[in-house]
Short mmCIF file of C-alpha atoms in Angstrom, two decimals:
data_model
loop_
_atom_site.label_atom_id
_atom_site.label_comp_id
_atom_site.label_asym_id
_atom_site.label_seq_id
_atom_site.Cartn_x
_atom_site.Cartn_y
_atom_site.Cartn_z
CA UNK A 12 0.03 0.05 -0.17
CA UNK A 13 1.83 3.57 -0.61
CA UNK A 14 2.19 6.07 1.33
CA UNK A 15 -1.06 8.39 0.20
CA UNK A 16 -3.07 5.51 0.47
CA UNK A 17 -2.25 4.54 3.72
CA UNK A 18 -2.67 8.34 5.30
CA UNK A 19 -6.09 8.88 3.00
CA UNK A 20 -7.05 4.95 5.33
CA UNK A 21 -6.05 6.40 8.13
CA UNK A 22 -7.70 10.01 7.96
CA UNK A 23 -11.05 8.17 7.00
CA UNK A 24 -10.70 5.75 10.08
CA UNK A 25 -9.98 9.20 11.88
CA UNK A 26 -13.11 10.70 10.41
CA UNK A 27 -14.95 7.60 11.13
CA UNK A 28 -14.04 7.40 14.68
CA UNK A 29 -12.78 4.10 14.66
CA UNK A 30 -8.85 5.18 15.86
CA UNK A 31 -8.25 8.16 17.86
CA UNK A 32 -5.92 10.99 16.05
CA UNK A 33 -2.41 11.03 17.74
CA UNK A 34 -1.66 13.20 20.28
CA UNK A 35 1.78 14.21 18.56
CA UNK A 36 3.85 13.31 15.52
CA UNK A 37 6.45 11.78 17.58
CA UNK A 38 3.94 9.54 19.46
CA UNK A 39 2.59 9.13 15.78
CA UNK A 40 5.63 7.43 14.97
CA UNK A 41 6.27 5.37 18.26
CA UNK A 42 3.36 3.46 18.09
CA UNK A 43 3.84 2.37 14.03
CA UNK A 44 7.23 1.80 14.72
CA UNK A 45 5.30 -1.48 17.26
CA UNK A 46 6.47 -4.86 15.57
CA UNK A 47 3.95 -7.49 15.60
CA UNK A 48 6.88 -10.39 14.95
CA UNK A 49 10.93 -9.99 15.77
CA UNK A 50 10.14 -8.08 18.66
CA UNK A 51 13.52 -7.84 20.81
CA UNK A 52 12.79 -10.03 23.42
CA UNK A 53 11.13 -12.75 20.95
CA UNK A 54 14.43 -12.45 18.96
CA UNK A 55 17.08 -13.05 22.17
CA UNK A 56 14.99 -16.18 23.18
CA UNK A 57 15.13 -17.70 19.66
CA UNK A 58 18.54 -16.81 18.97
CA UNK A 59 19.35 -18.52 22.79
CA UNK A 60 17.42 -21.78 21.97
CA UNK A 61 19.34 -21.94 18.52
CA UNK A 62 22.18 -21.83 20.14
CA UNK A 63 21.65 -24.60 22.31
CA UNK A 64 20.87 -26.40 19.19
CA UNK A 65 16.79 -26.71 19.13
CA UNK A 66 15.41 -25.85 15.69
CA UNK A 67 12.02 -24.49 15.42
CA UNK A 68 9.73 -22.42 12.65
CA UNK A 69 8.75 -18.59 13.85
CA UNK A 70 5.59 -16.84 13.42
CA UNK A 71 4.61 -20.12 11.78
CA UNK A 72 0.33 -19.63 10.48
CA UNK A 73 -1.51 -22.52 12.33
CA UNK A 74 -5.19 -22.77 10.92
CA UNK A 75 -7.01 -24.43 13.44
CA UNK A 76 -11.42 -25.34 13.33
CA UNK A 77 -11.57 -21.72 11.67
CA UNK A 78 -8.83 -19.67 13.92
CA UNK A 79 -6.09 -18.44 12.29
CA UNK A 80 -2.73 -18.97 15.01
CA UNK A 81 0.49 -17.15 14.72
CA UNK A 82 2.72 -18.63 17.68
CA UNK A 83 5.79 -16.37 17.30
CA UNK A 84 7.56 -19.97 17.65
CA UNK A 85 6.80 -23.16 16.81
CA UNK A 86 7.99 -26.90 17.39
CA UNK A 87 5.42 -28.73 14.82
CA UNK A 88 6.71 -32.31 15.25
CA UNK A 89 6.28 -32.00 19.16
CA UNK A 90 3.05 -29.71 19.07
CA UNK A 91 4.17 -26.86 21.10
CA UNK A 92 3.27 -23.09 20.43
CA UNK A 93 5.56 -20.07 22.16
CA UNK A 94 3.96 -16.82 22.78
CA UNK A 95 6.30 -13.50 23.61
CA UNK A 96 3.22 -11.47 25.05
CA UNK A 97 4.31 -7.62 25.30
CA UNK A 98 3.35 -6.25 28.95
CA UNK A 99 1.11 -3.44 27.11
CA UNK A 100 -0.48 -5.49 24.73
CA UNK A 101 -1.31 -8.48 26.82
CA UNK A 102 -2.16 -6.48 30.23
CA UNK A 103 0.51 -7.94 32.19
CA UNK A 104 -0.63 -8.02 35.76
CA UNK A 105 3.16 -6.75 37.02
CA UNK A 106 3.26 -4.26 34.29
CA UNK A 107 0.56 -3.73 32.72
CA UNK A 108 -1.37 -0.61 33.21
CA UNK A 109 -4.98 1.17 32.27
CA UNK A 110 -4.33 3.69 29.30
CA UNK A 111 -5.00 7.24 30.54
CA UNK A 112 -5.36 9.03 27.35
CA UNK A 113 -7.49 7.69 24.27
CA UNK A 114 -9.26 5.03 27.34
CA UNK A 115 -12.73 4.53 25.08
CA UNK A 116 -10.21 3.26 21.74
CA UNK A 117 -7.09 1.34 24.28
CA UNK A 118 -9.87 -0.35 27.07
CA UNK A 119 -11.57 -2.10 24.85
CA UNK A 120 -8.33 -2.82 22.85
CA UNK A 121 -6.39 -4.27 24.78
CA UNK A 122 -9.69 -6.56 26.49
CA UNK A 123 -10.24 -8.13 22.53
CA UNK A 124 -6.77 -9.00 23.35
CA UNK A 125 -7.03 -10.98 26.66
CA UNK A 126 -10.34 -12.74 25.03
CA UNK A 127 -8.12 -13.06 21.74
CA UNK A 128 -5.32 -15.03 23.51
CA UNK A 129 -7.68 -16.90 25.91
CA UNK A 130 -9.37 -17.72 22.75
CA UNK A 131 -5.92 -19.38 20.63
CA UNK A 132 -4.90 -20.89 23.81
CA UNK A 133 -8.36 -22.85 24.17
CA UNK A 134 -8.28 -23.66 20.08
CA UNK A 135 -4.47 -24.91 20.52
CA UNK A 136 -4.94 -26.88 23.60
CA UNK A 137 -8.20 -28.77 21.83
CA UNK A 138 -5.99 -29.24 18.30
CA UNK A 139 -3.52 -31.10 21.05
CA UNK A 140 -0.61 -28.57 21.09
CA UNK A 141 0.83 -27.36 24.36
CA UNK A 142 1.01 -23.51 24.91
CA UNK A 143 3.75 -21.49 26.69
CA UNK A 144 2.76 -17.87 26.91
CA UNK A 145 6.16 -16.30 28.47
CA UNK A 146 6.05 -11.95 29.29
CA UNK A 147 8.34 -9.65 27.65
CA UNK A 148 9.90 -8.74 30.95
CA UNK A 149 10.84 -12.33 32.28
CA UNK A 150 14.85 -12.88 32.18
CA UNK A 151 16.23 -14.50 29.23
CA UNK A 152 17.53 -17.40 31.12
CA UNK A 153 14.52 -17.80 32.85
CA UNK A 154 12.44 -17.77 29.57
CA UNK A 155 14.78 -20.64 28.59
CA UNK A 156 14.42 -22.31 31.24
CA UNK A 157 10.89 -22.80 30.81
CA UNK A 158 10.96 -23.63 27.32
CA UNK A 159 13.69 -26.23 27.62
CA UNK A 160 11.40 -27.77 30.58
CA UNK A 161 8.57 -27.79 28.41
CA UNK A 162 10.53 -29.38 25.47
CA UNK A 163 12.01 -31.83 27.76
CA UNK A 164 8.74 -32.79 28.79
CA UNK A 165 9.60 -31.89 32.80
CA UNK A 166 7.51 -28.61 33.25
CA UNK A 167 7.39 -27.14 36.71
CA UNK A 168 6.54 -23.82 35.57
CA UNK A 169 2.59 -24.56 35.72
CA UNK A 170 1.31 -21.08 35.49
CA UNK A 171 3.86 -20.39 32.27
CA UNK A 172 2.75 -23.57 30.72
CA UNK A 173 -1.35 -23.64 29.58
#
């Protein structure tokens, strides 16, 4: 999509009240820079797992019972799906916070994200997949330990494995 078309679509969305206008250009650039894949915590975890000799698929789309799922890291043969969730986007109980600006937009959006996470967990579990959700703030060593434990079928991290 060209920059002009993107700008026109964004303007139409603002006019229809679908999205709030950014407070300033800096905030707009900041939000546009957020990535869906290849976040720093995700890349660090993948690199550490690769160094340990584990091979996986990244951002692999799974179509399960009509639901499209894209785990960050996928061990297809073992049917293990790993998600590295951002504290803001997935409402981390430790670091997540309620937005104070444009709350009318952000609160429902964040709730939809949490609902989608639960739906994805359920669909994957019903299809025989093991789901591991890690928070972006979790130390790399701890995240690697959790994933390796699940891969070795000896996970003691009940709260991390769904």
